[in-house]
GROMACS .gro file of C-alpha atoms in nm:
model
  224
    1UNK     CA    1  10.730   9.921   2.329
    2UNK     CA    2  10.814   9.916   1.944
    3UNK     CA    3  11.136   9.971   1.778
    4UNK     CA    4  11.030  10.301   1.670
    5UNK     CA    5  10.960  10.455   2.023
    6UNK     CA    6  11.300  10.402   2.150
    7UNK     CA    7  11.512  10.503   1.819
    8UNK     CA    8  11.733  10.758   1.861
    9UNK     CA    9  11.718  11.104   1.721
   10UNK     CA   10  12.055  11.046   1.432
   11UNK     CA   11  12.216  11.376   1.408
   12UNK     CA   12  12.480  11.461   1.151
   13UNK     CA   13  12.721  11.764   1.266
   14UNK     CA   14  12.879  11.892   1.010
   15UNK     CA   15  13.229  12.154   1.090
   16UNK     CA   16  13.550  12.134   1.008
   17UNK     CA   17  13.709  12.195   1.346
   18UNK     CA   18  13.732  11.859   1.511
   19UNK     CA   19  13.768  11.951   1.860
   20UNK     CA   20  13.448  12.147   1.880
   21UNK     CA   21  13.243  11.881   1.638
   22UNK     CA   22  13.413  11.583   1.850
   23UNK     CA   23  13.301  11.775   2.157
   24UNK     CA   24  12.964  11.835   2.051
   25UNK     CA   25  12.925  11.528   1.948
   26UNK     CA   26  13.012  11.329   2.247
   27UNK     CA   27  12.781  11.570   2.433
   28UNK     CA   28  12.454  11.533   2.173
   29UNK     CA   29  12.504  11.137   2.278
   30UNK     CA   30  12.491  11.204   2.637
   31UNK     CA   31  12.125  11.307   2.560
   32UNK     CA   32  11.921  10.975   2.607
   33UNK     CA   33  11.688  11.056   2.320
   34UNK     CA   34  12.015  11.140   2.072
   35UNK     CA   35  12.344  10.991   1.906
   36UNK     CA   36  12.504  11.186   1.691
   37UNK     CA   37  12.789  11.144   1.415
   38UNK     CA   38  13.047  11.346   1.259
   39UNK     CA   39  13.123  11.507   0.885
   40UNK     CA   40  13.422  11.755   0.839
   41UNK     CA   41  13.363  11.864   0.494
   42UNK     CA   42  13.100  11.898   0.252
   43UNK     CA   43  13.184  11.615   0.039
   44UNK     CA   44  13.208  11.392   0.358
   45UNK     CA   45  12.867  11.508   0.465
   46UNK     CA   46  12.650  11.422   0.116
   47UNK     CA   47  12.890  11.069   0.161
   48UNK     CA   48  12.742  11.052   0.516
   49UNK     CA   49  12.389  11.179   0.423
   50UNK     CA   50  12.399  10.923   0.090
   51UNK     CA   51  12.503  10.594   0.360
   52UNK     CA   52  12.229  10.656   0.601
   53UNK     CA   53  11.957  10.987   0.594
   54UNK     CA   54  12.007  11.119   0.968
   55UNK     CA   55  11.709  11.307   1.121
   56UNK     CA   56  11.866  11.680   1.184
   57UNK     CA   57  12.205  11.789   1.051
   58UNK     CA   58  12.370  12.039   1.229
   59UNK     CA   59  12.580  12.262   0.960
   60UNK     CA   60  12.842  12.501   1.026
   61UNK     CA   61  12.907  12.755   0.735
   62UNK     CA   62  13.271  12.778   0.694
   63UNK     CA   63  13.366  12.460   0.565
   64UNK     CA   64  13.667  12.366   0.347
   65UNK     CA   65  13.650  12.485   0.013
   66UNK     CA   66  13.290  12.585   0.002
   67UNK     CA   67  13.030  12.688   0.244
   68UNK     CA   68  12.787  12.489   0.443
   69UNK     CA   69  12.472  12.659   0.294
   70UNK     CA   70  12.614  12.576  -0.013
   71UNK     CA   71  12.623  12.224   0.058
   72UNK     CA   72  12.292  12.255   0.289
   73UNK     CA   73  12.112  12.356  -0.076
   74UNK     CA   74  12.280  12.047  -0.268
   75UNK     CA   75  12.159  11.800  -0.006
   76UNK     CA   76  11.784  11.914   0.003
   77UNK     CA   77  11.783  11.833  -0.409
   78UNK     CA   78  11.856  11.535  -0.383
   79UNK     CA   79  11.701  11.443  -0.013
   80UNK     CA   80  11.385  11.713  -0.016
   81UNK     CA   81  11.276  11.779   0.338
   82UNK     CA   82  11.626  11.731   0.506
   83UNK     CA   83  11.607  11.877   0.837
   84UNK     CA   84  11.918  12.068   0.802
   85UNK     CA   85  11.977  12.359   1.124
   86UNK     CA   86  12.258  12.564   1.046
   87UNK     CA   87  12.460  12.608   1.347
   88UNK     CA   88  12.733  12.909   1.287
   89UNK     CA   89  12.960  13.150   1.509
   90UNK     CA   90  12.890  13.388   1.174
   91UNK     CA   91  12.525  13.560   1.324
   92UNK     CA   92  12.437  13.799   1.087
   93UNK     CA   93  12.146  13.881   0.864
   94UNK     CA   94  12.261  13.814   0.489
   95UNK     CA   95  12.354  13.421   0.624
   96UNK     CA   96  12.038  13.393   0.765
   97UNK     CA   97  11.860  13.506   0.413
   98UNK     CA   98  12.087  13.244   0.213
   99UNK     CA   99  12.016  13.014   0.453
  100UNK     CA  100  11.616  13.066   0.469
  101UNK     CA  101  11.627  13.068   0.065
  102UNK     CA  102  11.769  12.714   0.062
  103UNK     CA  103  11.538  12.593   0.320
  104UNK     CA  104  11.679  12.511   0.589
  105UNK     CA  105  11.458  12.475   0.917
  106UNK     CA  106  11.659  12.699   1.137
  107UNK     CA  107  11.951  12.929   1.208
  108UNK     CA  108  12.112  12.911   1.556
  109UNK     CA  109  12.438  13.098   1.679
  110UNK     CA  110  12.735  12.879   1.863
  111UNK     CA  111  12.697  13.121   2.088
  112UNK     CA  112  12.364  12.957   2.219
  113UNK     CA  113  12.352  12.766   2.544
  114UNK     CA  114  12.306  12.409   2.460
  115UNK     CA  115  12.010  12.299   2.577
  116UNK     CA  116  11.836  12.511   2.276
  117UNK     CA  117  12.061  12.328   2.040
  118UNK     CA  118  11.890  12.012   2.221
  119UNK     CA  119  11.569  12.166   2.168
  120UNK     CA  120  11.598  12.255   1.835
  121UNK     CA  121  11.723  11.946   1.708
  122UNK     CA  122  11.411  11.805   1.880
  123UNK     CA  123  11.172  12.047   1.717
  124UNK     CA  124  11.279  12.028   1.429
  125UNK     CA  125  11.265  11.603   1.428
  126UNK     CA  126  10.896  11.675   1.504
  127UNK     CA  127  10.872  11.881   1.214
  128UNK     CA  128  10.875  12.179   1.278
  129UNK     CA  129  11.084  12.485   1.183
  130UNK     CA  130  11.238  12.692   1.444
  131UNK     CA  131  11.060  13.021   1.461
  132UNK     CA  132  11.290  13.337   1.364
  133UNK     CA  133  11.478  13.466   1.710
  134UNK     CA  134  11.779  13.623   1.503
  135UNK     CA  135  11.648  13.982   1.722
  136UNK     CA  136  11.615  13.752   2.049
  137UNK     CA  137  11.938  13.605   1.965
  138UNK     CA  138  12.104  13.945   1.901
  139UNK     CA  139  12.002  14.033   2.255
  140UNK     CA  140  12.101  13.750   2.445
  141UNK     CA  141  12.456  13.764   2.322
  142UNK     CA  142  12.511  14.081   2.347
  143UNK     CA  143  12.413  14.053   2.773
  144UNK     CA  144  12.618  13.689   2.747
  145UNK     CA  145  12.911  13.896   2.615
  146UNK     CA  146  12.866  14.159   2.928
  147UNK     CA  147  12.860  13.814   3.196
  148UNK     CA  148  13.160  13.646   3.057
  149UNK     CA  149  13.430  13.689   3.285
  150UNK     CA  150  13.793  13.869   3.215
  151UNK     CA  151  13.947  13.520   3.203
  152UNK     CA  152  13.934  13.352   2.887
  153UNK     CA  153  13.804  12.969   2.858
  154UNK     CA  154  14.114  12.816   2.916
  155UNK     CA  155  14.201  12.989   3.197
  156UNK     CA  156  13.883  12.922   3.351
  157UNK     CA  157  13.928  12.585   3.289
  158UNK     CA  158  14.305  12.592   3.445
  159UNK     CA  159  14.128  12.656   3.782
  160UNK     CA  160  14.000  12.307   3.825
  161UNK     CA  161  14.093  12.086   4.077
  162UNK     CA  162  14.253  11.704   3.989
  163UNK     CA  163  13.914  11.595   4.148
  164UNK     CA  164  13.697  11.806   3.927
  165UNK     CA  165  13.892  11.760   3.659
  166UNK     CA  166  13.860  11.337   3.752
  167UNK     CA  167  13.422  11.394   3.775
  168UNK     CA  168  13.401  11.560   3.434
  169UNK     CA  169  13.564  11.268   3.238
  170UNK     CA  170  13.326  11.069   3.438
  171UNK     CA  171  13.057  11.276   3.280
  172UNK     CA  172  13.186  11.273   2.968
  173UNK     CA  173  13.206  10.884   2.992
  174UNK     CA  174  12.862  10.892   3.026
  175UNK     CA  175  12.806  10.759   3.412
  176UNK     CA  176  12.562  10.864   3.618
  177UNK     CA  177  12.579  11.088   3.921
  178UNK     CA  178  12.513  10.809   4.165
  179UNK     CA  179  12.791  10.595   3.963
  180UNK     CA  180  13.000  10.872   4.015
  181UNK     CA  181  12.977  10.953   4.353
  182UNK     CA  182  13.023  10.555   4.442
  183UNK     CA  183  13.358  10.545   4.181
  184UNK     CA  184  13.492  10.806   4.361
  185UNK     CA  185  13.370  10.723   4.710
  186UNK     CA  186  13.195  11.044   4.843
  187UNK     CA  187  12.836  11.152   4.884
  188UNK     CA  188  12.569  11.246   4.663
  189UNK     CA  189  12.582  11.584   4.835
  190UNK     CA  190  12.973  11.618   4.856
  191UNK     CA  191  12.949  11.560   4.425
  192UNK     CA  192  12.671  11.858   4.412
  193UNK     CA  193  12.918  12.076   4.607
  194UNK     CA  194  13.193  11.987   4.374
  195UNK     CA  195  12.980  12.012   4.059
  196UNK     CA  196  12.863  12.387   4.166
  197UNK     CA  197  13.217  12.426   4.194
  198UNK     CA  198  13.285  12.350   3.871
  199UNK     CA  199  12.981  12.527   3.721
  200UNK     CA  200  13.152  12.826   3.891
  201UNK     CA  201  13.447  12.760   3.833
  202UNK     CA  202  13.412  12.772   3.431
  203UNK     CA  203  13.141  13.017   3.432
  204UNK     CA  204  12.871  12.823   3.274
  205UNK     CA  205  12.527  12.705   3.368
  206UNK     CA  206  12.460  12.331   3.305
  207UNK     CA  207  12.673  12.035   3.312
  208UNK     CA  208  12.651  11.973   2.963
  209UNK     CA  209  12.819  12.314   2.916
  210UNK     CA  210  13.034  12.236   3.166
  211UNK     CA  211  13.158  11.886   2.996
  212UNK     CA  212  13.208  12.075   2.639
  213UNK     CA  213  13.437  12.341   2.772
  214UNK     CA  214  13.655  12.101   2.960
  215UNK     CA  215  13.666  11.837   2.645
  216UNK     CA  216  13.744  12.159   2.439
  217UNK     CA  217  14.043  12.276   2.646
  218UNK     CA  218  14.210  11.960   2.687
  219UNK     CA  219  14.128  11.875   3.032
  220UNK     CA  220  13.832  11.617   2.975
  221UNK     CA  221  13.924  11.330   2.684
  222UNK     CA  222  13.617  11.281   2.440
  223UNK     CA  223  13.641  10.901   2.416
  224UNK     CA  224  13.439  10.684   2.100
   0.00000   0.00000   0.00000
């Protein structure tokens, strides 16, 4: 197997809140096939882009003292083809105009559920832009906005258990569920039960999800 088979997708996520960047980062390098680094500014993300070109940057927009499309346009003059995907809780049709007149390959929403920020970073390594789902996006947030619960994240997140709690920073460690279950002793089946739990529990849909909310309310540690 060559070097280049097994390299690692390099992404560069770019926001200037450190919790959610920190979190998202530590979950991008769960993926097998990803590692992913951190920029909280745009002058620390052309430093970061002019010490080693990653493969997809993820950009926020609101960054300190500029915006990220801003900075997205000065990194594609002077590294053309960039894969830049800007990645914003701001969803609304001017951005995504700016954004397409720089050239960047894509436009996704925080809002989406991760595995299409997986999948986009992968399409767009492959070359290919993401195809224009602003209307499909639209629609899917506005029926995730009727399914989120009364209780806000971190009160969702106050419901878990010491042993839930204990799995997730397993998870976020990066062990395995059979590692896992023999750590803490129990069954493969008793640590499905407890991971539907927590699925439950927080109101989300995949363990990756499930890892980023806890990391982001303090109850899961995002270590280096």
């Amino acid at each position: 197997m060559t070097d280049r088979a097994v390299r690692k997708t390099d992404v560069l996520v770019v926001d200037d809140h450190a919790t959610f960047a920190e979190s998202l980062a530590r979950v991008l390098s769960l993926e097998p096939d990803l590692r992913a680094r951190i920029a909280r500014s745009g002058i620390e993300a052309e430093r970061a882009v002019e010490e080693a070109i990653p493969d997809v940057v993820l950009m926020d927009v609101s960054l300190p003292g500029t915006d990220g499309i801003e900075v997205t346009a000065r990194l594609l003059r002077t590294h053309p083809g960039l894969p830049v995907v800007i990645l914003s809780a701001h969803d609304d049709d001017p951005l995504r105009t700016r954004a397409a007149d720089v050239g960047v390959r894509g436009y996704l929403s925080k809002f989406e559920p991760l595995d299409r920020v997986f999948d986009a970073i992968r399409e767009v390594r492959a070359g290919r832009a993401l195809a224009d789902r602003s209307e499909e996006a639209k629609l899917r947030l506005q029926g995730k906005r009727r399914r989120i619960p009364h209780a806000t994240e971190r009160q969702r997140s106050e419901r878990l258990s010491a042993r839930e709690r204990e799995i997730l920073q397993l998870m976020a460690d990066g062990f395995e569920p059979r590692e896992i279950a023999h750590q803490l002793g129990i069954t493969p089946a008793t640590l499905r039960t407890h991971m539907q739990n927590i699925l439950t529990k927080l109101g989300v849909h995949s363990k990756t999800q499930a890892v980023l909310l806890a990391v982001r309310q303090g109850r899961v540690t995002a270590r280096p």
